[in-house]
XYZ file of C-alpha atoms in Angstrom:
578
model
C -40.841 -21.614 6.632
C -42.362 -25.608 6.006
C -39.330 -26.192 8.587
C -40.187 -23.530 11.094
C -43.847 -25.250 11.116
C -42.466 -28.689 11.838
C -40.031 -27.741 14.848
C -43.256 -25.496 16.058
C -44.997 -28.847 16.142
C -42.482 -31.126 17.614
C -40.914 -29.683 20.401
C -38.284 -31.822 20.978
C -37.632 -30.369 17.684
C -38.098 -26.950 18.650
C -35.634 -27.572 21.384
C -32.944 -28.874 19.392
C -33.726 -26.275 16.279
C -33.032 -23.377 18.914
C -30.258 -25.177 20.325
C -28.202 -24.867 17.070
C -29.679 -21.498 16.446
C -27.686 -20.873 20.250
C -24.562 -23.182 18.904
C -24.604 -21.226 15.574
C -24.989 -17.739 17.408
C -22.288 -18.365 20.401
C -19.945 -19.953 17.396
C -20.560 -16.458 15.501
C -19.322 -14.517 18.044
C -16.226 -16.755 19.328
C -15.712 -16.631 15.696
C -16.128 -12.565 15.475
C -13.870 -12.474 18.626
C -10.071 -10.917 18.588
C -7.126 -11.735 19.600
C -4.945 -8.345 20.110
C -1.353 -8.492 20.708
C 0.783 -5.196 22.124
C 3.949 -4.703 23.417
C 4.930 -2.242 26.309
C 8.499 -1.405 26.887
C 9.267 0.104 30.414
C 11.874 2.740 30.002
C 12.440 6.222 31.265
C 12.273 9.154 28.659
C 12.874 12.870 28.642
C 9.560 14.156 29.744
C 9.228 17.895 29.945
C 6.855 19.857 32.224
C 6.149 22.874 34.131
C 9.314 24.122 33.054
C 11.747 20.785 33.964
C 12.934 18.156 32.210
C 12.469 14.407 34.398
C 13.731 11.079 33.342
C 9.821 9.793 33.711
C 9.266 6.084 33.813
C 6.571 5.303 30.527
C 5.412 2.977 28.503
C 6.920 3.008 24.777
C 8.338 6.356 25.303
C 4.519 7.709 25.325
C 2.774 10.156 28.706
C 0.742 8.831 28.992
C 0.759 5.539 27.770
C -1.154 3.998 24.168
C -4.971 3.345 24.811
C -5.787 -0.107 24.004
C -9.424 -0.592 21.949
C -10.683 -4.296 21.973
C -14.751 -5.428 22.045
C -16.170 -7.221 24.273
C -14.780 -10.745 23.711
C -11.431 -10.395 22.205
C -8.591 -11.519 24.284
C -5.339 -9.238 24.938
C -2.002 -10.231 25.286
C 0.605 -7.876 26.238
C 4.371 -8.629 26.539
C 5.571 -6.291 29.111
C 9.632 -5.512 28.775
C 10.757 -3.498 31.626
C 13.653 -1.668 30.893
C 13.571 0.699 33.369
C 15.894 0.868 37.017
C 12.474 -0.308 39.204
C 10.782 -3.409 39.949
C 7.161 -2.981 37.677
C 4.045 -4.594 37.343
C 0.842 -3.609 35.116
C -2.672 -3.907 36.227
C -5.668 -3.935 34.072
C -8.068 -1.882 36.429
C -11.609 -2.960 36.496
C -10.951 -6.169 34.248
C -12.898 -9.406 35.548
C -9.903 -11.442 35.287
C -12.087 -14.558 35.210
C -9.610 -17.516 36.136
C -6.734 -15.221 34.813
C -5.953 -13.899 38.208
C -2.234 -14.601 37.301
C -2.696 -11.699 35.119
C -4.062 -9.194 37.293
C -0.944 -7.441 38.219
C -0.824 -6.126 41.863
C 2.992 -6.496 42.803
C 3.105 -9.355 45.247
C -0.844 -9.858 45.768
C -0.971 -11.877 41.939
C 2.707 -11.988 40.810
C 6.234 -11.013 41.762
C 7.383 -7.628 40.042
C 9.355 -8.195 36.881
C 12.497 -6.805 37.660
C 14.772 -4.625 35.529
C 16.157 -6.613 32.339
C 12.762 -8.989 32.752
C 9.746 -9.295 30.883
C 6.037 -10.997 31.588
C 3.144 -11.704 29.127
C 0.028 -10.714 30.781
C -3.141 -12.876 28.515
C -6.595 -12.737 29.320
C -10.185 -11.978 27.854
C -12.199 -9.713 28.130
C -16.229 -11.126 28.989
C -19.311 -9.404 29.527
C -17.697 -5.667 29.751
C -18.331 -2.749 27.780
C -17.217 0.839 28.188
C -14.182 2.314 29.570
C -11.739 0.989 32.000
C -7.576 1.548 31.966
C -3.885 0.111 33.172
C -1.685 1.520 34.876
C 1.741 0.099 37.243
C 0.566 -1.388 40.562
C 4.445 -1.237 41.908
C 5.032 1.053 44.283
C 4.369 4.856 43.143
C 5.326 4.090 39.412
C 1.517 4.422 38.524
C 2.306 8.627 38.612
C 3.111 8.314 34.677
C 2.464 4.303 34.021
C -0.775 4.110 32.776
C -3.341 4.522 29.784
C -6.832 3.858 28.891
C -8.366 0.693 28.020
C -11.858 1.156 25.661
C -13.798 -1.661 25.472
C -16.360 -1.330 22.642
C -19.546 -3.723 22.104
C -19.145 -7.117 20.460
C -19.049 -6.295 16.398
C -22.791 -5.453 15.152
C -24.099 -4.438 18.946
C -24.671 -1.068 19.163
C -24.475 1.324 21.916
C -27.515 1.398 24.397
C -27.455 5.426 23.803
C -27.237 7.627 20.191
C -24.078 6.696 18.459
C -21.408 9.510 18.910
C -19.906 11.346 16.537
C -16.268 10.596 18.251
C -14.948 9.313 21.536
C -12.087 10.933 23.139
C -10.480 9.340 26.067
C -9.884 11.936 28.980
C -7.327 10.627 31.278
C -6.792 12.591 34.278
C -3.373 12.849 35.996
C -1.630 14.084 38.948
C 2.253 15.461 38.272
C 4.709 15.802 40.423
C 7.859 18.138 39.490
C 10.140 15.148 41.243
C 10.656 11.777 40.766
C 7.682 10.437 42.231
C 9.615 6.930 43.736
C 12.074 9.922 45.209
C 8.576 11.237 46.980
C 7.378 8.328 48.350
C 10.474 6.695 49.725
C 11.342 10.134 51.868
C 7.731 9.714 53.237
C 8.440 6.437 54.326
C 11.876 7.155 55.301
C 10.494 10.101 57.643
C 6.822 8.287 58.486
C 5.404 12.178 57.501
C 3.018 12.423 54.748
C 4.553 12.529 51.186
C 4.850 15.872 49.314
C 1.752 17.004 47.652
C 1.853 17.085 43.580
C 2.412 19.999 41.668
C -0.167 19.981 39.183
C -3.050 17.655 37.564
C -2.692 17.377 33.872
C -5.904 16.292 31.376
C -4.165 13.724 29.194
C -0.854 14.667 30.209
C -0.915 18.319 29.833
C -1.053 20.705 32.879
C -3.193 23.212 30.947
C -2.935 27.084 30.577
C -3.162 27.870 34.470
C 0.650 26.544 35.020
C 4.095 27.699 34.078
C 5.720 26.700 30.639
C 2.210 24.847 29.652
C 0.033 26.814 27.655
C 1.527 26.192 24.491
C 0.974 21.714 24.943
C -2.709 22.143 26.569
C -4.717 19.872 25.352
C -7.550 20.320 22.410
C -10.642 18.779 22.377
C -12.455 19.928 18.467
C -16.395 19.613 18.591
C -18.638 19.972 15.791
C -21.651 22.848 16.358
C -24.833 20.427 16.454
C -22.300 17.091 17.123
C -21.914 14.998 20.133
C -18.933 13.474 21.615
C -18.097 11.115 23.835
C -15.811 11.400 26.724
C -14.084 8.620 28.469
C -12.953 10.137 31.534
C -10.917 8.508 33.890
C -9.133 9.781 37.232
C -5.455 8.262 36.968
C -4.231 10.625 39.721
C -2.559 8.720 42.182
C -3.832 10.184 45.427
C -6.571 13.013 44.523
C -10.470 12.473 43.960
C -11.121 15.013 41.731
C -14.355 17.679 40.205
C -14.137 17.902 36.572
C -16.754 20.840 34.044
C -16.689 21.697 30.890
C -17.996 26.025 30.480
C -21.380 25.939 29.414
C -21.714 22.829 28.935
C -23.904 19.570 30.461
C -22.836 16.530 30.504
C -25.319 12.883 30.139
C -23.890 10.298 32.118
C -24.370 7.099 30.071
C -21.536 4.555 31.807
C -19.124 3.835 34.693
C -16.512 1.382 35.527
C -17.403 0.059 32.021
C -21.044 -0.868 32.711
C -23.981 1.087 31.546
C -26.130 3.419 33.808
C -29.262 4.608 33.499
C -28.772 7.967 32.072
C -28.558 11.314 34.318
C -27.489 14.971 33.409
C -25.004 16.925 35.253
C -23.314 19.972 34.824
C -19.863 18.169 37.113
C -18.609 14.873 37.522
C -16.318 13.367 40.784
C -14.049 10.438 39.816
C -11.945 9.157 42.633
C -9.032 7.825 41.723
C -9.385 4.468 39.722
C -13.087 5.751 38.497
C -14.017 5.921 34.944
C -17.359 7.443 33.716
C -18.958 7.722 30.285
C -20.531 10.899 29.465
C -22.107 12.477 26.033
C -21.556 16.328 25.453
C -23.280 18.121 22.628
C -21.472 21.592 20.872
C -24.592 23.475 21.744
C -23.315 26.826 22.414
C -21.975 29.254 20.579
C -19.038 28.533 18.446
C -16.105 29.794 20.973
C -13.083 28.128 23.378
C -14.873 26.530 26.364
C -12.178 25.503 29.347
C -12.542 22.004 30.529
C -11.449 21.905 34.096
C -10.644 19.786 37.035
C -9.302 20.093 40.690
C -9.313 18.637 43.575
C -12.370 17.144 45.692
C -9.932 17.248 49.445
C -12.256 16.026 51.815
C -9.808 15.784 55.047
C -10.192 18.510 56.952
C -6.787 20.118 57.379
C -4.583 18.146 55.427
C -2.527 19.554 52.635
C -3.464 18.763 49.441
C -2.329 20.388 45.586
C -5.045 23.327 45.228
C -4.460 23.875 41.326
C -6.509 23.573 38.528
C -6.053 21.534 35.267
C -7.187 22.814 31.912
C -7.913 21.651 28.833
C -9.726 23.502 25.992
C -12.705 22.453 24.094
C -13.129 23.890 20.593
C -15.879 24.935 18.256
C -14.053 23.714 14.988
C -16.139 27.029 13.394
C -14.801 29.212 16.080
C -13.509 32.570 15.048
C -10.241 33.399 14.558
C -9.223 36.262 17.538
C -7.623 39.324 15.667
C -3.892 39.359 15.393
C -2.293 40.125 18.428
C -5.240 39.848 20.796
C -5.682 37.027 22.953
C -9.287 35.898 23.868
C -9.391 33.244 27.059
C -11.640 30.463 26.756
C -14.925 30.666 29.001
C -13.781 29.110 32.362
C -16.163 26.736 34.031
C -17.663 26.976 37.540
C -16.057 24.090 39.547
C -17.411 23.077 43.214
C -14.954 24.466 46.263
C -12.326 21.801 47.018
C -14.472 20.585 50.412
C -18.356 20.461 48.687
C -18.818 16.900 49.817
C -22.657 17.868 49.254
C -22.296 18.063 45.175
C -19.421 15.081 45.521
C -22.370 12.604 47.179
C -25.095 14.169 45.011
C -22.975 13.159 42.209
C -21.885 9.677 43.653
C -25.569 8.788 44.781
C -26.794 8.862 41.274
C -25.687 6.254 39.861
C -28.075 3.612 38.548
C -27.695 0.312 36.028
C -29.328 0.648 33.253
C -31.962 -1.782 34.267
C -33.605 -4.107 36.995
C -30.413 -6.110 38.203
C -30.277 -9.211 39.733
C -28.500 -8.786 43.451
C -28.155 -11.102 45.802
C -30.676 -11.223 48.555
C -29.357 -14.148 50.702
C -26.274 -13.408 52.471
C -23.562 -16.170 52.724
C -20.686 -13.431 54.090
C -22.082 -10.355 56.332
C -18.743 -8.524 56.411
C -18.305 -4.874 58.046
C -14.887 -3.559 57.595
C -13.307 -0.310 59.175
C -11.173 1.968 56.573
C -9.059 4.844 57.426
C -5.824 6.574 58.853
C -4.179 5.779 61.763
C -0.375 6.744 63.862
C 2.288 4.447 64.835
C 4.210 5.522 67.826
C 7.960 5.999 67.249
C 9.641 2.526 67.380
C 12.063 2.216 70.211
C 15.485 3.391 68.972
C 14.007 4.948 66.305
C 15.465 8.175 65.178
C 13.358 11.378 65.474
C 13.917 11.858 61.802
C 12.134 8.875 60.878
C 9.016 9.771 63.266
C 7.875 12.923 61.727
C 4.345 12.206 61.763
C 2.206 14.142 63.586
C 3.368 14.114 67.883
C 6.883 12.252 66.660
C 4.366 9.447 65.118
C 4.477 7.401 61.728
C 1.277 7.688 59.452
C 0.133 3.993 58.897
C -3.581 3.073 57.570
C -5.841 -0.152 58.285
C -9.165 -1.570 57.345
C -10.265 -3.566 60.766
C -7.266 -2.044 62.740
C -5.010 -4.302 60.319
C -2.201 -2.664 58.755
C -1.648 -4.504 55.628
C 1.960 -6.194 55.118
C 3.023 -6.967 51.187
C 5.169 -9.823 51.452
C 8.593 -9.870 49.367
C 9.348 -14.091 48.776
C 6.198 -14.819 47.551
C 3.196 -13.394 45.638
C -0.021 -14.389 47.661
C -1.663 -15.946 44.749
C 1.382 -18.383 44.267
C 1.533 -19.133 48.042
C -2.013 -20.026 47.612
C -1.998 -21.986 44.826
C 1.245 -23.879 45.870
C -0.047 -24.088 49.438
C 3.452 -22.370 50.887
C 3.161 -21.570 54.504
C 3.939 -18.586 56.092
C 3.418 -15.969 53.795
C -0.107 -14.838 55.300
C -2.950 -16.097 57.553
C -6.918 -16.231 56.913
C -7.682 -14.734 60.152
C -8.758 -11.371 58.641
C -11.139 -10.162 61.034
C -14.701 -9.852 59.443
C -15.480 -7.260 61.901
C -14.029 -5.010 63.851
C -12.098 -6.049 66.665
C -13.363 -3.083 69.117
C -16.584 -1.494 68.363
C -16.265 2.074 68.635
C -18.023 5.748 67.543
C -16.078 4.930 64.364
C -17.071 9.001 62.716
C -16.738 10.125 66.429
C -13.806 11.337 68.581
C -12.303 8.284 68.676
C -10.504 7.177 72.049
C -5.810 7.562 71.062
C -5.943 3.709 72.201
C -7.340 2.963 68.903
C -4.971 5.098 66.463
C -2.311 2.217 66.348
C -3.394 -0.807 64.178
C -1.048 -4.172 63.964
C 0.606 -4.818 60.881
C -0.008 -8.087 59.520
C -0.501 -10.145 56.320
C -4.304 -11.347 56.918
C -6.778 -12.871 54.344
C -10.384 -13.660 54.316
C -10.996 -16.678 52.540
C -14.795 -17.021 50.949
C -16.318 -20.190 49.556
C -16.881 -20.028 45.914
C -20.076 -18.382 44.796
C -20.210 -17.359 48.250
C -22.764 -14.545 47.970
C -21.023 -11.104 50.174
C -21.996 -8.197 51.843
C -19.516 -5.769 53.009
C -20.248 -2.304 54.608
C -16.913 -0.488 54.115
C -17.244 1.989 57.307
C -15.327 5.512 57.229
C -13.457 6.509 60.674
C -12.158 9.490 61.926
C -8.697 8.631 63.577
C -6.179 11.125 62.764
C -8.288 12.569 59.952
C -11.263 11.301 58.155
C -11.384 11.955 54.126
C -13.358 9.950 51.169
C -11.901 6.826 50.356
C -12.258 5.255 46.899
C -12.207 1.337 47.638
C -11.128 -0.687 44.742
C -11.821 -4.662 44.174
C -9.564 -6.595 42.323
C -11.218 -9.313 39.931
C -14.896 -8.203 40.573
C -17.668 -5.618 39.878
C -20.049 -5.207 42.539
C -23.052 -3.287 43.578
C -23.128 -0.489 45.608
C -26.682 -0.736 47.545
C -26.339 2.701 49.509
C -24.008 5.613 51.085
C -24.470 7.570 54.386
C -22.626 9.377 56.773
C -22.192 8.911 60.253
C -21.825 5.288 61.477
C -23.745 2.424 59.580
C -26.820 0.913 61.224
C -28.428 -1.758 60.431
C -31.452 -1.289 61.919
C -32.460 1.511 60.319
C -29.796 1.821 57.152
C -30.621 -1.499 55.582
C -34.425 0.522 54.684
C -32.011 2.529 52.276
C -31.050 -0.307 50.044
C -31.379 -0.207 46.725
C -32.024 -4.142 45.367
C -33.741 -2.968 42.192
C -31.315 -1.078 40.053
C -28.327 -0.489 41.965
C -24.767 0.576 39.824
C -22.333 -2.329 39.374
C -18.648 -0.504 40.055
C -15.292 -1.998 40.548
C -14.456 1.210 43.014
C -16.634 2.974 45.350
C -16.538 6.287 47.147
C -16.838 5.668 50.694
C -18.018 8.961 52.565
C -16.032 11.730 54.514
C -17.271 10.441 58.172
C -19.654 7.858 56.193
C -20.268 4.345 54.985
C -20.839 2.455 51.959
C -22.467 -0.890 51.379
C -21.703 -3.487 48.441
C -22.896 -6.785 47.537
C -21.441 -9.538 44.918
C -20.985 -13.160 44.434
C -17.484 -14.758 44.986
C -17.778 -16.658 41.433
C -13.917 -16.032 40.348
C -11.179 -18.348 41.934
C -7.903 -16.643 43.078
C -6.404 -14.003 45.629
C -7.743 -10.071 45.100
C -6.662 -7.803 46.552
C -9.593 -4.911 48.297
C -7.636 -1.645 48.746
C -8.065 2.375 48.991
C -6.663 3.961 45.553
C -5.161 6.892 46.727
C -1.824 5.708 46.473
C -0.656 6.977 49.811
C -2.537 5.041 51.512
C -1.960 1.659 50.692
C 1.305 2.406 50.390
C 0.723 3.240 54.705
C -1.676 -0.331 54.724
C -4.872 0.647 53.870
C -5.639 -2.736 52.234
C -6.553 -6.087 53.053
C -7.762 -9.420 50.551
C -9.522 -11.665 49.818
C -9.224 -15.787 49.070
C -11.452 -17.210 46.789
C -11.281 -20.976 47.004
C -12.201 -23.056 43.533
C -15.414 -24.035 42.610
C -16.248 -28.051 41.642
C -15.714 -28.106 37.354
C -12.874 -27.041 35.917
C -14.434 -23.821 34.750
C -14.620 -22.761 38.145
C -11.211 -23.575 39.071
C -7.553 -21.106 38.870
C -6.090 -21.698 35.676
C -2.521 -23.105 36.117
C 0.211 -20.284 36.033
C 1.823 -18.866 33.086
C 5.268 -20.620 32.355
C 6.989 -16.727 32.754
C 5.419 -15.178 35.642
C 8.177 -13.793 37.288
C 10.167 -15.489 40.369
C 10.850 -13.385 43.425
């Protein structure tokens, strides 16, 4: 106490007493801080479901793969073996990646895919996130089975901002195809038609009682009457946003994209694909079976889409037992109709941090970028066969009429960083290049976008603004728009075609939810905001699967800072060689 009196007197003393107070706390939690090591081995395995038996591509022989638990802090490093017959990569969704772009993942954007018989050491640390993210392949359509959930807990002796849970149970859900899903995509891009819709969603890996040959694997969620749980659920479907209800039961939003929100009760969630949210339920209903449920949220008017539902059971652990011989269903749910964009943006547009944010006000980088479908016309000596797209077209995608090229010699990142020329240009248009009634009938001259490997480059700490606008060429639909090595706020969602005369009124610069993926609207717009403070190339794309696969993707360069700490580190010794 006699020295708590002095430094109160002195404060230069003061100063430097808090100072090692700060040394002695930020040494305490370096020192608390984990390193976790994990090894993934890419192989196919027997992997039985709706009645068939595939050779499905997984990690360690598991559908789907391990979840990985770290705190905030700890560093992971995971030795990836592929031993399966595909080029793979692994991508740590949502992860800040700060300086580790080289461990990112995106095939070609950050690294070259490790090819069969390789292996690659992905290392990097985890700072300043909390909640639930995941991994999954970023090659091609190998995410279909490649990926599992990543928890990231509070550093040790932080607790949660919301009543500690009894458990946590990850939810993961999928999207299953009863094909080889490479097999599916490469006869869509053989015939330029769309690819064949899935066959069923699963809820951690299991189609659920409403398919054939599932019932007896659903999956089993066992709740405590009075307890509450926590679910981490997370949309890993590869091309479907997607409604998901629990019978009876209400769900309190506490997190997304593994940052907190400012809580909200709902009887439904929407996750498009990519999306994670946190949500508490409580067993306050009669002891019983209660069916959790999801299907699909298919926005595009007319397009096909899988219209099956995914079940998984939750269940009263006090229950009781049905009478031999009689079956009793569990409760089912009441799920929104496949097109109810009304509950989908209700849902969406509720979203709130947890408390006054600081967002950038001055704009550096005023950035409006286009997003949707579009049709190539049939190349000249092309086949009919391989122009079975609507009119004997090709399906392609763009964001600003660009149809986004991957190249195959190079990764961008290392073209970049070794200043090879060639590989791309920084011409990516920061508007578009014809103004149009983009959520209109839009004119057939603008259906066919270029293809082209463009970049934007941005200054670092370049504070950005991008409104991500819908269109409706060909067909317009929800997008989910993933960022690569940032979070970002989402200041407001419309519909119709953004204006900034009267839209920019909308903004929220008080609370607004940090996300690493955000729904743009059917026939609407979204705006985000962050600050380019993490050196490296990332890649901006839409997560439904299909579409970047057609182009729907563009990225961004983000040039070093001055100090070292806000520089690219230097490539790992064994990131694979194209």
């Amino acid at each position: 106490m006699e020295a708590f009196n002095i430094c109160i007197a002195n404060p230069l003393r003061s100063l430097l007493f808090y100072g090692i107070l700060l040394l002695f706390a930020n040494a305490t939690s370096l020192a608390n801080a984990k390193v976790h090591y994990h090894d993934f081995v890419i192989q196919a395995t027997p992997v039985k479901r709706l009645c068939s038996t595939h050779n499905t591509i997984t990690v360690n022989g598991q559908f789907p793969g391990p979840t990985l638990e770290v705190n905030n802090g700890d560093t992971l490093v995971v030795k990836v073996v592929n031993r399966a017959q595909y080029n793979v990569t692994i991508h740590w969704h949502g992860v800040r990646q700060m300086r580790t772009a080289w461990a990112d993942g995106p095939e070609f954007i950050t690294q070259c895919p490790i090819r069969p018989g390789g292996s690659y050491t992905y290392r990097f640390t985890i700072q300043g996130q909390e909640g639930t993210l995941w991994w999954h392949a970023h090659s091609s359509w190998l995410r279909a089975t490649v990926y599992g959930a990543l928890v990231i807990h509070p550093k040790e002796g932080i607790s949660y901002p919301f009543p500690k849970p009894a458990r946590e149970i990850p939810i993961l859900l999928g999207e299953w195809w009863d094909a080889n899903p490479i097999d599916v995509i490469r006869q869509a891009t053989r015939t330029g038609a769309a690819p064949n819709v899935s066959d069923a969603y699963t809820i951690n890996g299991q189609p659920g009682d409403l398919y054939k040959c599932s019932n007896q694997d659903t999956t089993i969620v066992h709740v405590d009457s009075g307890e509450t749980v926590l679910l981490r659920v997370i949309n890993a479907a590869l091309n479907q946003q997607l409604f998901f209800s629990v019978a009876n039961h209400k769900f309190t939003v506490v997190g997304a994209d593994a940052s907190y929100v400012k809580t909200f009760t709902t009887s439904v969630l929407m996750l498009g694909p990519g999306q994670t949210t946190d949500v508490l339920i409580t067993g306050n209903q009669p002891p019983a079976r209660y069916y959790m449920a999801a299907r699909a949220y298919a926005s595009a008017q007319g397009a096909p889409f899988d219209n099956t539902t995914t079940t998984a059971i939750l269940e009263y652990k006090a229950a009781p037992c049905p009478a031999k011989g009689v079956k009793i269903n569990p409760t089912f749910p009441s799920l929104p109709a496949f097109n109810d964009t009304a509950t989908a943006t209700a849902f969406t547009s509720s979203f709130r941090s947890a408390r006054k944010v600081e967002v950038p006000t001055e704009i550096d980088e005023n950035l409006f970028f286009t997003v949707g479908l579009g049709l190539n016309n049939c190349p000249a000596g092309a086949s009919s066969s391989s122009c079975q797209g609507p009119n004997g077209t090709r399906f392609t995608a763009s964001m600003n009429n660009v149809s986004f090229v991957l190249p195959s010699n190079f990764s961008l990142l290392q073209a970049h960083h070794q200043g090879i020329p060639g590989v791309f240009s920084t011409d990516f248009p920061a508007v578009p290049p014809v103004k149009f009634d983009y959520t209109g009938n839009v004119s057939r001259s603008l259906w066919q976008p270029i293809s082209a490997t463009k970049l934007y480059k941005l200054k670092y700490g370049a504070r950005v603004q991008v409104v991500l606008q819908g269109t409706n060429i060909q067909t317009a639909e929800n997008h989910p728009i993933h960022l690569h090595g940032y979070d970002f706020y989402i200041l407001a969602e419309g519909f119709g075609n953004f204006n900034p005369q009267t839209d920019t009124a909308k903004f929220n610069l008080v609370d607004p939810p940090l996300r690493n993926t955000a729904s743009v609207p059917v026939k609407g717009w979204s705006v985000i905001r962050f600050i380019a403070d993490n050196p490296g190339v990332w890649l901006m794309h839409c997560h439904l699967d299909v579409h970047i696969t057609w182009g729907l993707a563009m990225a961004f360069i983000v040039e070093n800072g001055v100090t070292e700490l806000e520089a690219l580190e230097e490539p790992p010794v064994d990131l694979p060689v194209c």
